[in-house]
Amino acid sequence: MKSFYTLANSLSLFRLVVAPILAWMILYNRWFAASFLLLLAILSDLFDGRVARKRKEASPFGGLLDHSCDALLVAILLFILNITHGIPLLLPLLVVGSFLQYVLDSKALSGYKLRTSFLGRSNGIAYYVLASICIFSEGLGIYIPSTLIIIFSWILIASTLTSMSERLWTLLNKQK
């Protein structure tokens, strides 16, 4: 196994470290600071894979670490945004459940590369988008109707359930 101590892994772990700090900032209405920290977290997500590939440090473990840090960050943000913005609690629970299914289905814990799907990747991006809309709008003082946030949340719930169903269906058909 390649070294755990790489720049790319450090960028991924940054998201894990800032997740509870972001949660605290949100709970204490530090929206502008939370916006800045979330922006840094998003940038770390955009660059960790590129850095790993450029430095020839990409590995199945690094991919798992990247996706784990993403899932934990967005799940924590969505749990907190349930309190501040009324995002249905079902959504962060599904984020955690779908990520666990993704890891187990891909056999990533055995060292295999994660197997992604278009809908799964799209949902992952959409979780970030939803959290970002809530946080950045507060940080910048832009009014977003709560009804739009809730509708977007329920659409994500439906697409997450669809993605999980597709994964389960594919797994069951492979076993036949």
PDB file of N, CA, C and O in Angstrom, residues 6-61:
ATOM      1  N   THR A   6       0.035  11.519   2.299  1.00  0.00           N
ATOM      2  CA  THR A   6       0.216  12.194   1.018  1.00  0.00           C
ATOM      3  C   THR A   6      -0.520  13.528   1.065  1.00  0.00           C
ATOM      4  O   THR A   6      -1.409  13.736   1.901  1.00  0.00           O
ATOM      5  N   LEU A   7      -0.144  14.399   0.160  1.00  0.00           N
ATOM      6  CA  LEU A   7      -0.831  15.691   0.072  1.00  0.00           C
ATOM      7  C   LEU A   7      -2.309  15.497  -0.262  1.00  0.00           C
ATOM      8  O   LEU A   7      -3.180  16.146   0.332  1.00  0.00           O
ATOM      9  N   ALA A   8      -2.592  14.590  -1.185  1.00  0.00           N
ATOM     10  CA  ALA A   8      -3.987  14.346  -1.571  1.00  0.00           C
ATOM     11  C   ALA A   8      -4.811  13.847  -0.384  1.00  0.00           C
ATOM     12  O   ALA A   8      -5.935  14.314  -0.161  1.00  0.00           O
ATOM     13  N   ASN A   9      -4.271  12.915   0.394  1.00  0.00           N
ATOM     14  CA  ASN A   9      -4.996  12.419   1.563  1.00  0.00           C
ATOM     15  C   ASN A   9      -5.181  13.521   2.601  1.00  0.00           C
ATOM     16  O   ASN A   9      -6.205  13.589   3.279  1.00  0.00           O
ATOM     17  N   SER A  10      -4.188  14.407   2.723  1.00  0.00           N
ATOM     18  CA  SER A  10      -4.320  15.541   3.639  1.00  0.00           C
ATOM     19  C   SER A  10      -5.446  16.465   3.208  1.00  0.00           C
ATOM     20  O   SER A  10      -6.199  16.973   4.049  1.00  0.00           O
ATOM     21  N   LEU A  11      -5.584  16.669   1.906  1.00  0.00           N
ATOM     22  CA  LEU A  11      -6.677  17.492   1.403  1.00  0.00           C
ATOM     23  C   LEU A  11      -8.026  16.848   1.718  1.00  0.00           C
ATOM     24  O   LEU A  11      -8.986  17.539   2.085  1.00  0.00           O
ATOM     25  N   SER A  12      -8.105  15.537   1.572  1.00  0.00           N
ATOM     26  CA  SER A  12      -9.345  14.829   1.909  1.00  0.00           C
ATOM     27  C   SER A  12      -9.642  14.939   3.399  1.00  0.00           C
ATOM     28  O   SER A  12     -10.772  15.243   3.801  1.00  0.00           O
ATOM     29  N   LEU A  13      -8.637  14.686   4.223  1.00  0.00           N
ATOM     30  CA  LEU A  13      -8.823  14.729   5.679  1.00  0.00           C
ATOM     31  C   LEU A  13      -9.197  16.124   6.174  1.00  0.00           C
ATOM     32  O   LEU A  13      -9.845  16.260   7.221  1.00  0.00           O
ATOM     33  N   PHE A  14      -8.827  17.155   5.424  1.00  0.00           N
ATOM     34  CA  PHE A  14      -9.209  18.518   5.779  1.00  0.00           C
ATOM     35  C   PHE A  14     -10.724  18.615   5.928  1.00  0.00           C
ATOM     36  O   PHE A  14     -11.236  19.237   6.872  1.00  0.00           O
ATOM     37  N   ARG A  15     -11.470  17.963   5.038  1.00  0.00           N
ATOM     38  CA  ARG A  15     -12.930  18.012   5.093  1.00  0.00           C
ATOM     39  C   ARG A  15     -13.460  17.339   6.358  1.00  0.00           C
ATOM     40  O   ARG A  15     -14.433  17.787   6.950  1.00  0.00           O
ATOM     41  N   LEU A  16     -12.793  16.284   6.766  1.00  0.00           N
ATOM     42  CA  LEU A  16     -13.197  15.594   7.986  1.00  0.00           C
ATOM     43  C   LEU A  16     -12.948  16.463   9.211  1.00  0.00           C
ATOM     44  O   LEU A  16     -13.770  16.521  10.127  1.00  0.00           O
ATOM     45  N   VAL A  17     -11.851  17.166   9.213  1.00  0.00           N
ATOM     46  CA  VAL A  17     -11.497  18.037  10.340  1.00  0.00           C
ATOM     47  C   VAL A  17     -12.445  19.233  10.424  1.00  0.00           C
ATOM     48  O   VAL A  17     -12.858  19.631  11.522  1.00  0.00           O
ATOM     49  N   VAL A  18     -12.795  19.820   9.292  1.00  0.00           N
ATOM     50  CA  VAL A  18     -13.625  21.027   9.328  1.00  0.00           C
ATOM     51  C   VAL A  18     -15.111  20.740   9.526  1.00  0.00           C
ATOM     52  O   VAL A  18     -15.855  21.653   9.883  1.00  0.00           O
ATOM     53  N   ALA A  19     -15.545  19.505   9.336  1.00  0.00           N
ATOM     54  CA  ALA A  19     -16.975  19.197   9.463  1.00  0.00           C
ATOM     55  C   ALA A  19     -17.552  19.603  10.820  1.00  0.00           C
ATOM     56  O   ALA A  19     -18.570  20.313  10.860  1.00  0.00           O
ATOM     57  N   PRO A  20     -16.953  19.218  11.940  1.00  0.00           N
ATOM     58  CA  PRO A  20     -17.538  19.652  13.214  1.00  0.00           C
ATOM     59  C   PRO A  20     -17.392  21.155  13.455  1.00  0.00           C
ATOM     60  O   PRO A  20     -18.242  21.764  14.108  1.00  0.00           O
ATOM     61  N   ILE A  21     -16.351  21.750  12.907  1.00  0.00           N
ATOM     62  CA  ILE A  21     -16.179  23.205  13.045  1.00  0.00           C
ATOM     63  C   ILE A  21     -17.292  23.916  12.277  1.00  0.00           C
ATOM     64  O   ILE A  21     -17.897  24.871  12.779  1.00  0.00           O
ATOM     65  N   LEU A  22     -17.576  23.435  11.069  1.00  0.00           N
ATOM     66  CA  LEU A  22     -18.677  24.003  10.284  1.00  0.00           C
ATOM     67  C   LEU A  22     -20.005  23.841  11.018  1.00  0.00           C
ATOM     68  O   LEU A  22     -20.824  24.762  11.042  1.00  0.00           O
ATOM     69  N   ALA A  23     -20.221  22.677  11.600  1.00  0.00           N
ATOM     70  CA  ALA A  23     -21.469  22.443  12.339  1.00  0.00           C
ATOM     71  C   ALA A  23     -21.605  23.456  13.476  1.00  0.00           C
ATOM     72  O   ALA A  23     -22.680  24.042  13.673  1.00  0.00           O
ATOM     73  N   TRP A  24     -20.527  23.674  14.210  1.00  0.00           N
ATOM     74  CA  TRP A  24     -20.550  24.649  15.301  1.00  0.00           C
ATOM     75  C   TRP A  24     -20.850  26.043  14.765  1.00  0.00           C
ATOM     76  O   TRP A  24     -21.660  26.779  15.331  1.00  0.00           O
ATOM     77  N   MET A  25     -20.176  26.423  13.672  1.00  0.00           N
ATOM     78  CA  MET A  25     -20.388  27.761  13.097  1.00  0.00           C
ATOM     79  C   MET A  25     -21.839  27.960  12.683  1.00  0.00           C
ATOM     80  O   MET A  25     -22.420  29.032  12.901  1.00  0.00           O
ATOM     81  N   ILE A  26     -22.420  26.934  12.106  1.00  0.00           N
ATOM     82  CA  ILE A  26     -23.818  27.031  11.668  1.00  0.00           C
ATOM     83  C   ILE A  26     -24.741  27.165  12.874  1.00  0.00           C
ATOM     84  O   ILE A  26     -25.638  28.018  12.892  1.00  0.00           O
ATOM     85  N   LEU A  27     -24.522  26.332  13.869  1.00  0.00           N
ATOM     86  CA  LEU A  27     -25.382  26.389  15.060  1.00  0.00           C
ATOM     87  C   LEU A  27     -25.307  27.730  15.778  1.00  0.00           C
ATOM     88  O   LEU A  27     -26.266  28.161  16.409  1.00  0.00           O
ATOM     89  N   TYR A  28     -24.157  28.400  15.668  1.00  0.00           N
ATOM     90  CA  TYR A  28     -23.975  29.695  16.334  1.00  0.00           C
ATOM     91  C   TYR A  28     -24.038  30.878  15.360  1.00  0.00           C
ATOM     92  O   TYR A  28     -23.527  31.954  15.652  1.00  0.00           O
ATOM     93  N   ASN A  29     -24.687  30.639  14.223  1.00  0.00           N
ATOM     94  CA  ASN A  29     -24.964  31.682  13.236  1.00  0.00           C
ATOM     95  C   ASN A  29     -23.718  32.410  12.747  1.00  0.00           C
ATOM     96  O   ASN A  29     -23.756  33.615  12.494  1.00  0.00           O
ATOM     97  N   ARG A  30     -22.641  31.715  12.587  1.00  0.00           N
ATOM     98  CA  ARG A  30     -21.410  32.263  12.014  1.00  0.00           C
ATOM     99  C   ARG A  30     -21.394  31.929  10.523  1.00  0.00           C
ATOM    100  O   ARG A  30     -20.532  31.211  10.030  1.00  0.00           O
ATOM    101  N   TRP A  31     -22.401  32.430   9.820  1.00  0.00           N
ATOM    102  CA  TRP A  31     -22.650  32.022   8.439  1.00  0.00           C
ATOM    103  C   TRP A  31     -21.554  32.460   7.481  1.00  0.00           C
ATOM    104  O   TRP A  31     -21.195  31.708   6.572  1.00  0.00           O
ATOM    105  N   PHE A  32     -21.038  33.655   7.645  1.00  0.00           N
ATOM    106  CA  PHE A  32     -20.002  34.124   6.717  1.00  0.00           C
ATOM    107  C   PHE A  32     -18.735  33.274   6.875  1.00  0.00           C
ATOM    108  O   PHE A  32     -18.138  32.832   5.890  1.00  0.00           O
ATOM    109  N   ALA A  33     -18.337  33.025   8.111  1.00  0.00           N
ATOM    110  CA  ALA A  33     -17.158  32.176   8.356  1.00  0.00           C
ATOM    111  C   ALA A  33     -17.417  30.751   7.877  1.00  0.00           C
ATOM    112  O   ALA A  33     -16.524  30.114   7.291  1.00  0.00           O
ATOM    113  N   ALA A  34     -18.627  30.260   8.089  1.00  0.00           N
ATOM    114  CA  ALA A  34     -18.979  28.920   7.609  1.00  0.00           C
ATOM    115  C   ALA A  34     -18.918  28.858   6.086  1.00  0.00           C
ATOM    116  O   ALA A  34     -18.458  27.861   5.513  1.00  0.00           O
ATOM    117  N   SER A  35     -19.347  29.932   5.435  1.00  0.00           N
ATOM    118  CA  SER A  35     -19.284  29.983   3.966  1.00  0.00           C
ATOM    119  C   SER A  35     -17.844  29.887   3.482  1.00  0.00           C
ATOM    120  O   SER A  35     -17.535  29.149   2.541  1.00  0.00           O
ATOM    121  N   PHE A  36     -16.966  30.624   4.124  1.00  0.00           N
ATOM    122  CA  PHE A  36     -15.556  30.608   3.744  1.00  0.00           C
ATOM    123  C   PHE A  36     -14.943  29.223   3.964  1.00  0.00           C
ATOM    124  O   PHE A  36     -14.250  28.686   3.094  1.00  0.00           O
ATOM    125  N   LEU A  37     -15.233  28.624   5.101  1.00  0.00           N
ATOM    126  CA  LEU A  37     -14.687  27.303   5.404  1.00  0.00           C
ATOM    127  C   LEU A  37     -15.262  26.242   4.465  1.00  0.00           C
ATOM    128  O   LEU A  37     -14.542  25.343   4.011  1.00  0.00           O
ATOM    129  N   LEU A  38     -16.542  26.358   4.143  1.00  0.00           N
ATOM    130  CA  LEU A  38     -17.141  25.419   3.191  1.00  0.00           C
ATOM    131  C   LEU A  38     -16.506  25.575   1.818  1.00  0.00           C
ATOM    132  O   LEU A  38     -16.246  24.582   1.133  1.00  0.00           O
ATOM    133  N   LEU A  39     -16.232  26.796   1.415  1.00  0.00           N
ATOM    134  CA  LEU A  39     -15.560  27.024   0.143  1.00  0.00           C
ATOM    135  C   LEU A  39     -14.192  26.332   0.125  1.00  0.00           C
ATOM    136  O   LEU A  39     -13.826  25.672  -0.862  1.00  0.00           O
ATOM    137  N   LEU A  40     -13.451  26.429   1.208  1.00  0.00           N
ATOM    138  CA  LEU A  40     -12.158  25.740   1.298  1.00  0.00           C
ATOM    139  C   LEU A  40     -12.337  24.216   1.230  1.00  0.00           C
ATOM    140  O   LEU A  40     -11.550  23.523   0.588  1.00  0.00           O
ATOM    141  N   ALA A  41     -13.376  23.713   1.877  1.00  0.00           N
ATOM    142  CA  ALA A  41     -13.651  22.272   1.843  1.00  0.00           C
ATOM    143  C   ALA A  41     -13.981  21.816   0.423  1.00  0.00           C
ATOM    144  O   ALA A  41     -13.500  20.768  -0.031  1.00  0.00           O
ATOM    145  N   ILE A  42     -14.775  22.608  -0.284  1.00  0.00           N
ATOM    146  CA  ILE A  42     -15.119  22.277  -1.666  1.00  0.00           C
ATOM    147  C   ILE A  42     -13.871  22.287  -2.540  1.00  0.00           C
ATOM    148  O   ILE A  42     -13.664  21.387  -3.366  1.00  0.00           O
ATOM    149  N   LEU A  43     -13.026  23.274  -2.348  1.00  0.00           N
ATOM    150  CA  LEU A  43     -11.771  23.337  -3.117  1.00  0.00           C
ATOM    151  C   LEU A  43     -10.889  22.124  -2.817  1.00  0.00           C
ATOM    152  O   LEU A  43     -10.271  21.559  -3.728  1.00  0.00           O
ATOM    153  N   SER A  44     -10.845  21.704  -1.554  1.00  0.00           N
ATOM    154  CA  SER A  44     -10.042  20.522  -1.221  1.00  0.00           C
ATOM    155  C   SER A  44     -10.589  19.284  -1.936  1.00  0.00           C
ATOM    156  O   SER A  44      -9.823  18.419  -2.358  1.00  0.00           O
ATOM    157  N   ASP A  45     -11.910  19.225  -2.088  1.00  0.00           N
ATOM    158  CA  ASP A  45     -12.517  18.094  -2.798  1.00  0.00           C
ATOM    159  C   ASP A  45     -12.213  18.152  -4.293  1.00  0.00           C
ATOM    160  O   ASP A  45     -11.986  17.122  -4.931  1.00  0.00           O
ATOM    161  N   LEU A  46     -12.193  19.348  -4.843  1.00  0.00           N
ATOM    162  CA  LEU A  46     -11.912  19.492  -6.271  1.00  0.00           C
ATOM    163  C   LEU A  46     -10.469  19.131  -6.617  1.00  0.00           C
ATOM    164  O   LEU A  46     -10.182  18.664  -7.719  1.00  0.00           O
ATOM    165  N   PHE A  47      -9.562  19.344  -5.656  1.00  0.00           N
ATOM    166  CA  PHE A  47      -8.143  19.167  -5.964  1.00  0.00           C
ATOM    167  C   PHE A  47      -7.505  17.879  -5.456  1.00  0.00           C
ATOM    168  O   PHE A  47      -6.448  17.495  -5.948  1.00  0.00           O
ATOM    169  N   ASP A  48      -8.121  17.188  -4.492  1.00  0.00           N
ATOM    170  CA  ASP A  48      -7.429  16.025  -3.935  1.00  0.00           C
ATOM    171  C   ASP A  48      -7.164  14.933  -4.967  1.00  0.00           C
ATOM    172  O   ASP A  48      -6.058  14.387  -5.033  1.00  0.00           O
ATOM    173  N   GLY A  49      -8.137  14.638  -5.792  1.00  0.00           N
ATOM    174  CA  GLY A  49      -7.937  13.615  -6.823  1.00  0.00           C
ATOM    175  C   GLY A  49      -6.923  14.039  -7.873  1.00  0.00           C
ATOM    176  O   GLY A  49      -6.083  13.233  -8.309  1.00  0.00           O
ATOM    177  N   ARG A  50      -7.002  15.291  -8.271  1.00  0.00           N
ATOM    178  CA  ARG A  50      -6.045  15.803  -9.265  1.00  0.00           C
ATOM    179  C   ARG A  50      -4.622  15.741  -8.734  1.00  0.00           C
ATOM    180  O   ARG A  50      -3.691  15.358  -9.441  1.00  0.00           O
ATOM    181  N   VAL A  51      -4.458  16.117  -7.476  1.00  0.00           N
ATOM    182  CA  VAL A  51      -3.134  16.081  -6.851  1.00  0.00           C
ATOM    183  C   VAL A  51      -2.630  14.638  -6.794  1.00  0.00           C
ATOM    184  O   VAL A  51      -1.477  14.358  -7.126  1.00  0.00           O
ATOM    185  N   ALA A  52      -3.498  13.715  -6.402  1.00  0.00           N
ATOM    186  CA  ALA A  52      -3.094  12.310  -6.301  1.00  0.00           C
ATOM    187  C   ALA A  52      -2.658  11.762  -7.662  1.00  0.00           C
ATOM    188  O   ALA A  52      -1.641  11.069  -7.765  1.00  0.00           O
ATOM    189  N   ARG A  53      -3.415  12.079  -8.692  1.00  0.00           N
ATOM    190  CA  ARG A  53      -3.051  11.587 -10.034  1.00  0.00           C
ATOM    191  C   ARG A  53      -1.764  12.234 -10.529  1.00  0.00           C
ATOM    192  O   ARG A  53      -0.891  11.560 -11.083  1.00  0.00           O
ATOM    193  N   LYS A  54      -1.638  13.539 -10.341  1.00  0.00           N
ATOM    194  CA  LYS A  54      -0.444  14.246 -10.819  1.00  0.00           C
ATOM    195  C   LYS A  54       0.820  13.746 -10.117  1.00  0.00           C
ATOM    196  O   LYS A  54       1.867  13.611 -10.736  1.00  0.00           O
ATOM    197  N   ARG A  55       0.697  13.460  -8.831  1.00  0.00           N
ATOM    198  CA  ARG A  55       1.863  13.006  -8.058  1.00  0.00           C
ATOM    199  C   ARG A  55       2.019  11.477  -8.084  1.00  0.00           C
ATOM    200  O   ARG A  55       2.844  10.932  -7.368  1.00  0.00           O
ATOM    201  N   LYS A  56       1.140  10.830  -8.869  1.00  0.00           N
ATOM    202  CA  LYS A  56       1.156   9.363  -8.985  1.00  0.00           C
ATOM    203  C   LYS A  56       0.981   8.680  -7.622  1.00  0.00           C
ATOM    204  O   LYS A  56       1.644   7.691  -7.315  1.00  0.00           O
ATOM    205  N   GLU A  57       0.083   9.240  -6.823  1.00  0.00           N
ATOM    206  CA  GLU A  57      -0.207   8.704  -5.497  1.00  0.00           C
ATOM    207  C   GLU A  57      -1.639   8.182  -5.399  1.00  0.00           C
ATOM    208  O   GLU A  57      -2.103   7.846  -4.307  1.00  0.00           O
ATOM    209  N   ALA A  58      -2.329   8.101  -6.537  1.00  0.00           N
ATOM    210  CA  ALA A  58      -3.712   7.624  -6.526  1.00  0.00           C
ATOM    211  C   ALA A  58      -3.738   6.155  -6.112  1.00  0.00           C
ATOM    212  O   ALA A  58      -2.882   5.369  -6.516  1.00  0.00           O
ATOM    213  N   SER A  59      -4.721   5.815  -5.279  1.00  0.00           N
ATOM    214  CA  SER A  59      -4.851   4.437  -4.810  1.00  0.00           C
ATOM    215  C   SER A  59      -6.309   4.177  -4.444  1.00  0.00           C
ATOM    216  O   SER A  59      -7.068   5.124  -4.200  1.00  0.00           O
ATOM    217  N   PRO A  60      -6.716   2.903  -4.402  1.00  0.00           N
ATOM    218  CA  PRO A  60      -8.077   2.610  -3.941  1.00  0.00           C
ATOM    219  C   PRO A  60      -8.335   3.157  -2.535  1.00  0.00           C
ATOM    220  O   PRO A  60      -9.411   3.665  -2.255  1.00  0.00           O
ATOM    221  N   PHE A  61      -7.321   3.093  -1.663  1.00  0.00           N
ATOM    222  CA  PHE A  61      -7.494   3.643  -0.316  1.00  0.00           C
ATOM    223  C   PHE A  61      -7.747   5.148  -0.363  1.00  0.00           C
ATOM    224  O   PHE A  61      -8.610   5.665   0.339  1.00  0.00           O
TER     225      PHE A  61
END
